[in-house]
C-alpha positions as MATLAB code, in Angstrom:
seq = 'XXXXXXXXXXXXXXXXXXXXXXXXXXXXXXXXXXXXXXXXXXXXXXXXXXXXXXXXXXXXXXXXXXXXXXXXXXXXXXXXXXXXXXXXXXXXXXXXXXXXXXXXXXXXXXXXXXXXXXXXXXXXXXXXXXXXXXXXXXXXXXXXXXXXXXXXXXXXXXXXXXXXXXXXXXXXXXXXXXXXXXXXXXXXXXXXXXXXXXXXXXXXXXXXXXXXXXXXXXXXXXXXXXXXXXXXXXXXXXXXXXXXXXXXXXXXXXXXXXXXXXXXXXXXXXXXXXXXXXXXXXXXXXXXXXXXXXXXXXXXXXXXXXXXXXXXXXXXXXXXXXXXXXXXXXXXXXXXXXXXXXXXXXXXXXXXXXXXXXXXXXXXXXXXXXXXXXXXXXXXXXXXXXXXXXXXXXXXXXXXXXXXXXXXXXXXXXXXXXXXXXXXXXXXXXXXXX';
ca = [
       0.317  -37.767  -46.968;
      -0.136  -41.351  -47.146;
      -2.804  -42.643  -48.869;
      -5.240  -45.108  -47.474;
      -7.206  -47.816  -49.030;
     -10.544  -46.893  -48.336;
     -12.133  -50.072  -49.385;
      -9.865  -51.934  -47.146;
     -10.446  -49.924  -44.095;
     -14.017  -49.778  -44.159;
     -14.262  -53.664  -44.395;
     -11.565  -54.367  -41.911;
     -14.007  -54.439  -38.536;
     -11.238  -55.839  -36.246;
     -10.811  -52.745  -34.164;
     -13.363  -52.458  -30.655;
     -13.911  -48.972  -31.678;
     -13.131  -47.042  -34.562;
     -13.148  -43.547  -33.641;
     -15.007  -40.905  -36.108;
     -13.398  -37.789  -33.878;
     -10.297  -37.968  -33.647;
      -8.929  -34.472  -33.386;
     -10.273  -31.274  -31.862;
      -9.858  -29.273  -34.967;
     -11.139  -31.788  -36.995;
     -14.574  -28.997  -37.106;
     -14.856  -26.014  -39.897;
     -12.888  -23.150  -39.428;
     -15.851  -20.750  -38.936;
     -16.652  -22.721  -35.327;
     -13.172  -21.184  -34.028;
     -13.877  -17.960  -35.207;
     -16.775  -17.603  -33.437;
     -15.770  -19.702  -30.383;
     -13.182  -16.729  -29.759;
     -15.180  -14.134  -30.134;
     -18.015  -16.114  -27.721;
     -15.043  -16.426  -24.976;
     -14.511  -13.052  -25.557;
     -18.299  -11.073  -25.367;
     -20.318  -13.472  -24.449;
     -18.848  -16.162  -21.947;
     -21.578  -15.878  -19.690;
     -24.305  -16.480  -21.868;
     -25.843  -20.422  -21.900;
     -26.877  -22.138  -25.004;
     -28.388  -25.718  -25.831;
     -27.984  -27.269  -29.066;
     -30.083  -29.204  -30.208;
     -30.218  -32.119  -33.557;
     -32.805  -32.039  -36.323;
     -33.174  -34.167  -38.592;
     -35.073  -32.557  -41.496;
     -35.119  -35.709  -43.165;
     -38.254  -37.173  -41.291;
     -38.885  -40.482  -43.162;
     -35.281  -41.475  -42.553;
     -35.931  -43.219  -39.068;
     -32.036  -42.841  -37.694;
     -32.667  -44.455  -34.144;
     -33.999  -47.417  -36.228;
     -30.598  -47.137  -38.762;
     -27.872  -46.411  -35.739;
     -27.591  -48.748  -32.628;
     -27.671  -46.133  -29.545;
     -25.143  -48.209  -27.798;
     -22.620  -47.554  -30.624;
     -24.020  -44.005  -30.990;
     -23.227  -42.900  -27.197;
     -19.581  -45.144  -27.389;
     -18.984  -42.214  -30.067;
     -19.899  -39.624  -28.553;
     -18.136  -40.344  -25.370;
     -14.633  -40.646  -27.288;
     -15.643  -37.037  -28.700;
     -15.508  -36.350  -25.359;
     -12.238  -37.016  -24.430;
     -10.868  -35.437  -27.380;
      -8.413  -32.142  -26.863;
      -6.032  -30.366  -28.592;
      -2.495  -31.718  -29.442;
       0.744  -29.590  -28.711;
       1.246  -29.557  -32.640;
      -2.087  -28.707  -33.270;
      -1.965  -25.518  -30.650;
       1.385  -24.624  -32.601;
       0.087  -24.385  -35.542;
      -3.144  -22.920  -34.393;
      -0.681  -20.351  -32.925;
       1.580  -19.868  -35.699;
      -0.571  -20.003  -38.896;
      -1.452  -17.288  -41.077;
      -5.476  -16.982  -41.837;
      -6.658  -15.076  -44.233;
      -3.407  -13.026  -44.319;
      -3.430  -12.153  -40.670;
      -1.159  -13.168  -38.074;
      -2.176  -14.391  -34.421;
      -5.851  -14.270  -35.288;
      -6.233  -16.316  -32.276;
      -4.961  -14.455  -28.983;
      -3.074  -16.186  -26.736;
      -5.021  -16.123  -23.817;
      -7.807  -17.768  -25.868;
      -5.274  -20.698  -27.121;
      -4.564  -21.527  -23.646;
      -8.315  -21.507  -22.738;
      -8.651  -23.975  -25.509;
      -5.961  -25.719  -24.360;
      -7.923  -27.510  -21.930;
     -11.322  -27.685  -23.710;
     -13.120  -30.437  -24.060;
     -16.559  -31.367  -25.444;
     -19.291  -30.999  -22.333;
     -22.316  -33.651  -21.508;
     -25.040  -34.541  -24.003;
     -27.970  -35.710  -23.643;
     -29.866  -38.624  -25.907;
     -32.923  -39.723  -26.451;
     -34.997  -41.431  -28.660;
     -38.405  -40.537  -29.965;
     -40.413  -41.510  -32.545;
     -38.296  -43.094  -34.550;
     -35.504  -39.977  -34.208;
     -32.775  -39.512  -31.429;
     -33.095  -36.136  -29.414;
     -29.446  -35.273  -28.968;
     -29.131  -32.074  -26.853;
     -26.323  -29.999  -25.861;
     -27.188  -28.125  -22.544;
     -24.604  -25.441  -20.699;
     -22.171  -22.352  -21.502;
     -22.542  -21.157  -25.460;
     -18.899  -21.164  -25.307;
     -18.496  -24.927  -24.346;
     -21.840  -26.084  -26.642;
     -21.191  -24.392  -29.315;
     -18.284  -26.476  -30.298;
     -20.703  -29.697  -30.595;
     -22.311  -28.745  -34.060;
     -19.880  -29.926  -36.391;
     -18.780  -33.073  -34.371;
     -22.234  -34.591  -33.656;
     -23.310  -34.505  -37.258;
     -20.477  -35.935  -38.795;
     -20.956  -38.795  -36.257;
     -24.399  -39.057  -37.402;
     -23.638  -39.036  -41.192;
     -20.606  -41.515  -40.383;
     -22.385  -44.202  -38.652;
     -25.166  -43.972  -40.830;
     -22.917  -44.329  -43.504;
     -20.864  -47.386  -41.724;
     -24.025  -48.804  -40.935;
     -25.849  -48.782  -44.883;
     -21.980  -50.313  -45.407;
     -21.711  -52.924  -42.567;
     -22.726  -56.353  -44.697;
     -21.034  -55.745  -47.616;
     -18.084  -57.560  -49.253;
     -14.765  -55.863  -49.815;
     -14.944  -56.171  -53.678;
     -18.482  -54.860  -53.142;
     -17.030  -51.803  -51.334;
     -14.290  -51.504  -53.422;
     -16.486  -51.042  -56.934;
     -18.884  -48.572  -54.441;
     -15.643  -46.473  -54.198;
     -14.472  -46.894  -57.674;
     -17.352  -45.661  -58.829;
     -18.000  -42.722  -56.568;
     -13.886  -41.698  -57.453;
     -15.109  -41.754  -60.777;
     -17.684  -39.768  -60.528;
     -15.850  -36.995  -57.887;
     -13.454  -37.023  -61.080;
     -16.131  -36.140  -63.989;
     -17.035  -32.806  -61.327;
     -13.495  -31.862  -61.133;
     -13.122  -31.983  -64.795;
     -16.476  -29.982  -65.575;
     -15.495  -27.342  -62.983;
     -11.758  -26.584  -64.056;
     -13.182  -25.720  -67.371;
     -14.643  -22.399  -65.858;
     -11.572  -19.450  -65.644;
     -10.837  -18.380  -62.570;
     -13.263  -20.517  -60.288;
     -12.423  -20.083  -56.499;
     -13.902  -23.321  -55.060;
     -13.264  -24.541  -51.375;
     -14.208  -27.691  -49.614;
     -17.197  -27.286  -46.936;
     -18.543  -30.856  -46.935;
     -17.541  -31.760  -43.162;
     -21.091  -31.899  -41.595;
     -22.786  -34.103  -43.672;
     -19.620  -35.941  -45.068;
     -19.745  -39.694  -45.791;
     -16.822  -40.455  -43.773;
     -13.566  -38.641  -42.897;
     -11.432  -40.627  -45.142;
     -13.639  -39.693  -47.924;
     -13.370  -36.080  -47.474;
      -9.977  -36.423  -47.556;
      -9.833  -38.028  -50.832;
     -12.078  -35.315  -51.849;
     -10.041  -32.881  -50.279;
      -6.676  -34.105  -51.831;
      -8.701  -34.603  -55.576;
      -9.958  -31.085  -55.574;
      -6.206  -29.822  -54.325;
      -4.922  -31.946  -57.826;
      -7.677  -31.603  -60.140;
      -8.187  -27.769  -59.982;
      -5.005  -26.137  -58.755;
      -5.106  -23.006  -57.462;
      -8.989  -22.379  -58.200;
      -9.425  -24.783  -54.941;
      -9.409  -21.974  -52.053;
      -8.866  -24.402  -49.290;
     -10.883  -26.478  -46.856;
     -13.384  -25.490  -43.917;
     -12.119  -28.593  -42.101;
      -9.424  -27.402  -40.097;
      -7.367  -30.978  -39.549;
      -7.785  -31.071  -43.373;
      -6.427  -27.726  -43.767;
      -3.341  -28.646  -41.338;
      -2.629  -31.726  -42.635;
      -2.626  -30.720  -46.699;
      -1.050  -27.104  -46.857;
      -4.480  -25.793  -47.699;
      -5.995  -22.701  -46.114;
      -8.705  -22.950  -43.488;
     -11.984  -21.018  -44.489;
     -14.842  -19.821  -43.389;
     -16.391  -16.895  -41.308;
     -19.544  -17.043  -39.160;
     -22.851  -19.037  -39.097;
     -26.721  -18.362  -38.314;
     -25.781  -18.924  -34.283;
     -25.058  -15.459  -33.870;
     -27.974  -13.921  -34.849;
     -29.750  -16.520  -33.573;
     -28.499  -16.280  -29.856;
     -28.066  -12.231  -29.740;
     -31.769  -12.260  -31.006;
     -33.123  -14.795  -28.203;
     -30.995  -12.418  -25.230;
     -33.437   -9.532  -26.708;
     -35.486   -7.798  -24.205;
     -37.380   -5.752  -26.540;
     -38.625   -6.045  -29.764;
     -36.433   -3.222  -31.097;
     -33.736   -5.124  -29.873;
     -34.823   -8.028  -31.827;
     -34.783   -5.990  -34.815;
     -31.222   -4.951  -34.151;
     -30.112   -8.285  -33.140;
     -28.564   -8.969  -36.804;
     -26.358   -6.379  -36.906;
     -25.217   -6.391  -33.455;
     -23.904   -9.215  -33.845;
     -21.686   -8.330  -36.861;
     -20.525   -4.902  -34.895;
     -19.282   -7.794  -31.970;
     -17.752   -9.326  -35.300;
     -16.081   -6.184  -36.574;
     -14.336   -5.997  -33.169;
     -12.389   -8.861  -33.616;
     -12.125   -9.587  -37.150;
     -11.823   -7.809  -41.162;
     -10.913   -7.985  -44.345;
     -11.992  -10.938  -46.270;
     -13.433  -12.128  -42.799;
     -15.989   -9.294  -42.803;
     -18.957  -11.938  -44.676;
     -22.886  -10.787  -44.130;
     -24.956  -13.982  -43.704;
     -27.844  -12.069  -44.349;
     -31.140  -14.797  -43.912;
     -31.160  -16.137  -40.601;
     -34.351  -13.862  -40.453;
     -35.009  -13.623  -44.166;
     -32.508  -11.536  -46.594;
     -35.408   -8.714  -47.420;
     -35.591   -7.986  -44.057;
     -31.898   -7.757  -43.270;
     -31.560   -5.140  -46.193;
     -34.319   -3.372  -45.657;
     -33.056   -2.472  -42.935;
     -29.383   -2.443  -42.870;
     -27.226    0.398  -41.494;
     -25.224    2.129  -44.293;
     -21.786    0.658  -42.896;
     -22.687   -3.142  -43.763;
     -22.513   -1.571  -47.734;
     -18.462   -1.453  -46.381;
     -17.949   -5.035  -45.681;
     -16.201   -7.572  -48.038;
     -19.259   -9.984  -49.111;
     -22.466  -11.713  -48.335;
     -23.096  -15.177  -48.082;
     -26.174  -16.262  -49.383;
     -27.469  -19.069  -48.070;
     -31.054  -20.513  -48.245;
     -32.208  -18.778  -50.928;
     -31.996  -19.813  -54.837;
     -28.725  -18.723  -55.594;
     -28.980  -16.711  -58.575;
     -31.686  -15.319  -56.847;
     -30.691  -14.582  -53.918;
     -27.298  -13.309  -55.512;
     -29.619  -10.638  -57.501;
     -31.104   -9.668  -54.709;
     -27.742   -8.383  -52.983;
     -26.744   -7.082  -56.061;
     -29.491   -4.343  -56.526;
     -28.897   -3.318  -52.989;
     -25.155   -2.566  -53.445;
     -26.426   -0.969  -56.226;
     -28.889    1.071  -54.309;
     -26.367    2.262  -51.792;
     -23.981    3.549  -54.195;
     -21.343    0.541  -54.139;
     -19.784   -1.350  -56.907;
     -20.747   -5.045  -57.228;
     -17.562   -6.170  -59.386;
     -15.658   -5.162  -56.254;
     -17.971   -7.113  -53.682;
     -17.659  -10.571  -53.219;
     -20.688  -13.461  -53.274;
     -20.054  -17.125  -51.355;
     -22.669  -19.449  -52.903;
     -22.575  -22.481  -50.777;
     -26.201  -24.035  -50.232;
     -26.490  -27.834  -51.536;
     -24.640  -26.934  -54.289;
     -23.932  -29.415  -57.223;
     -22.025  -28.660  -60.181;
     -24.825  -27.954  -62.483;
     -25.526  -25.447  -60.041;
     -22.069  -24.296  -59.267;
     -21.687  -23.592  -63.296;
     -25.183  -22.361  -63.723;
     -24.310  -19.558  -60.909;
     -20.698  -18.929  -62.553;
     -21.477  -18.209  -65.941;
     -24.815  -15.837  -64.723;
     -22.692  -13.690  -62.604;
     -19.509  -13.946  -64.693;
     -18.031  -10.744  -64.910;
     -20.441   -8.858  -62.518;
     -18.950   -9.771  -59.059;
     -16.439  -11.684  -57.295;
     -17.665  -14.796  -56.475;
     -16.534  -17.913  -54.719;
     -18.416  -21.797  -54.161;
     -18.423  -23.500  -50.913;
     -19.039  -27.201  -51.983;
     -20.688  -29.470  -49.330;
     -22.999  -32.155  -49.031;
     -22.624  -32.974  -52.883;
     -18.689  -33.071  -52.839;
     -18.427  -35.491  -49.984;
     -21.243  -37.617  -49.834;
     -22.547  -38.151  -53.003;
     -22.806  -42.114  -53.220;
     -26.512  -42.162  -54.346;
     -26.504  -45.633  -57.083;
     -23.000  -46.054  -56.646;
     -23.684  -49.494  -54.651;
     -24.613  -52.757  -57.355;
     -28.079  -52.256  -55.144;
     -30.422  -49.816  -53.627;
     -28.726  -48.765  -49.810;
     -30.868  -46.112  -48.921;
     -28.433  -45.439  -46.017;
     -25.776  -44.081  -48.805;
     -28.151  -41.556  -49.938;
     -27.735  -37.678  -47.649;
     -29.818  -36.401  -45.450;
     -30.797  -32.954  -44.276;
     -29.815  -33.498  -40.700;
     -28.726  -30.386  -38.668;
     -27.761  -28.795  -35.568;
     -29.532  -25.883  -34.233;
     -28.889  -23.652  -31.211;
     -32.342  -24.376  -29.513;
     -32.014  -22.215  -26.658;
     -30.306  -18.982  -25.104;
     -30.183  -18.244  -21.514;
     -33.604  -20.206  -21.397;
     -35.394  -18.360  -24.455;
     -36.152  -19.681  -27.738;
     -34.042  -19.380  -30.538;
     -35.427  -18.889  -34.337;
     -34.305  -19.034  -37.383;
     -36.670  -17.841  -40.142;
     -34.720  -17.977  -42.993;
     -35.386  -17.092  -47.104;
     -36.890  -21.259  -47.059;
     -39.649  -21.343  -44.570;
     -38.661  -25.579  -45.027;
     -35.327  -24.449  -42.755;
     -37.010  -22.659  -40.223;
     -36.522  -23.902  -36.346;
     -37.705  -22.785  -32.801;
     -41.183  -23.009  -31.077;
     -44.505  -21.798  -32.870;
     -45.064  -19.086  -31.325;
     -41.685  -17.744  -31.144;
     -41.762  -18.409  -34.941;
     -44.878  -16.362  -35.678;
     -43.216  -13.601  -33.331;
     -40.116  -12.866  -35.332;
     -42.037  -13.038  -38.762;
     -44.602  -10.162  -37.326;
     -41.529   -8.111  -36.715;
     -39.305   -9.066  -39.575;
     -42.021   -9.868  -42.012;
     -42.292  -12.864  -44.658;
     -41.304  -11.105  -47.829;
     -39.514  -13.348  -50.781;
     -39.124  -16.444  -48.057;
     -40.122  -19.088  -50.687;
     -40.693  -22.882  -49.890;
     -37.841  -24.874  -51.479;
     -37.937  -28.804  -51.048;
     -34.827  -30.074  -48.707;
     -32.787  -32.408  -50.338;
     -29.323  -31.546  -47.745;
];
């Protein structure tokens, strides 16, 4: 792969517009997965996305020009799939399975592009909305924030001199480095890139991408970004996200359905996927819940993902309940990936070391972690907790509870709802930092 001068090409502001999307697939793995199995059970079904910024006292329509914001978003738009890209979508092995996509879905995609938005700006934030079919929304998430985190990156970025630019990279190199060297000291870490939301820029997760493929060998897993995964030999990872539950939940007509929402959802999964694919994400309405009242066959799957509470914590957690039901944790697998740095990457390791299978999905802290690297304070280097949120499901409110009541989303009301009927057991308030 050629190597670009990063430096360079951030201070080089000749072209009319740069482009931050530039490929389809240039999204984590996980949005396919459940983009085909949307086409396939639920294409009916509407959905509106919607942007949060978590992060209130970063002001971002004050920090990106709107103009330049919606001259981004429309070149997302015309953005489809190339013929090598469908080939290899087509050909690839994932997780050890051939023709994970079907064909008819491939040529469905074939002609997909990203729907309308609609922007906003209020207080100080934009109100970005994605209104229509879940199966054409959905696809939005993972493009609109890393245009956000891009142009709020080019924007911190915009004055500065080249050699200014060029130390700011230096130094953040440097200190990508130091991780790589801590982390490759712990046998048999399985570590994967998962930093494309909130990522500093596309070129930088690249660097990270192709650092992490050097630095640690074989303990790097592979890359949620799928152009990344394409483009360096790496497998594509990832499974499902809080959407699912979130949507079959908001389609419930009864409160027993609510209740059952969760594990409807991974049944529809089961249907289409296994193996290593078969990950629990057990908090979108708070991990004691989801156990307490789990059917026996979930005990079956592969893993759990935990993902808003403490780690070790919420790793313990899971751990007594395969106990409970009789299965053997050393031959279960745990996928710590919430804004995880290395002291807490190691921290996790060496507590569970031994006791289960485990595997890291770095993010925010792998590619965009530029806090103090600049000669000066540029607050616009530092990450934010900026997300995006299926609001909406056939006109209902969605909710997402989860084990940090500072990550919950949906109306009031609707919020009070769910925790009468799921309860508010362990859900602990954690400060946001991504």
């Amino acid at each position: 792969m050629t190597k670009t001068d990063i430096a360079t090409r951030v201070y080089n502001h000749s072209w009319k517009l740069d482009p931050i999307i530039r490929s389809l697939i240039d999204t984590d793995f996980y949005k396919l997965l459940m983009l085909q199995m949307i086409w396939k059970l639920y294409p009916d079904v509407d959905a509106t996305f919607s942007v949060i910024n978590r992060t209130t006292s970063v002001r971002l329509a004050d920090e990106i020009d709107e103009g330049a914001l919606r001259e981004q978003l429309d070149h997302a738009r015309t953005v489809s799939l190339s013929k090598k890209e469908m080939i290899w979508l087509a050909g690839n092995t994932f997780y050890g399975r051939n023709q994970i996509f079907e064909p008819e879905f491939l040529t469905w995609l074939s002609n997909y592009k990203l729907p309308e938005y609609e922007l906003s700006r209020r207080n100080g934030q934009y109100e970005l909305n994605f209104h229509g079919k879940w199966m054409d929304t959905t696809m939005w998430e993972i493009p609109a924030l890393a245009i956000i985190n891009e142009m709020r990156s080019r924007t911190a970025m915009r004055s500065l001199g080249y050699f200014t630019l060029d130390v700011i990279y230096a130094r953040a190199k440097a200190r990508m480095w130091e991780k790589v060297q801590r982390l490759r000291e712990l046998p048999g870490l399985r570590i994967s890139d998962f930093g494309t939301r909130r990522r500093h820029s596309f070129l930088w997760q690249r660097w990270c991408v192709e650092a992490l493929k050097e630095g640690i060998g074989s303990g790097f897993t592979g890359t949620s970004n799928v152009l990344l995964a394409m483009d360096s030999d790496l497998e594509a990872v990832g499974t499902n996200a809080h959407e699912l539950p979130m949507v079959a939940a908001a389609l419930a007509q009864t409160d027993e359905e609510l209740r059952n929402a969760p594990y409807q959802v991974l049944k529809d999964w089961n249907r289409l996927y296994h193996g290593n694919l078969l990950i629990v994400l057990p908090d979108a309405f708070g991990t004691t819940a989801f156990l307490r009242d789990a059917p026996d066959w979930v005990a079956d799957w592969t893993g759990f993902r935990p993902d808003s509470a403490p780690p070790i914590e919420g790793g313990e957690k899971i751990i007594d309940w395969w106990k409970k039901v009789g299965r053997d944790p050393k031959e279960k697998l745990l996928i710590f990936s919430d804004g995880l740095d290395v002291d807490a990457i190691i921290a996790t390791y060496k507590h569970f070391e031994g006791r289960v299978r485990m595997s890291f999905g770095w993010g925010t802290n792998l590619t965009n972690d530029f806090a103090g690297c600049a000669p000066t304070q540029i607050d616009g280097l530092k990450p934010i907790s900026v997300v995006c949120k299926v609001s909406e499901a056939n006109g209902r409110p969605a909710v997402k509870l989860s084990d940090n009541p500072q990550k919950a989303t949906g109306d009031a009301r609707e919020v009070q709802r769910y925790l009468r009927l799921f309860g508010d057991d362990d859900r602990v308030d954690q400060t946001l930092v991504v």
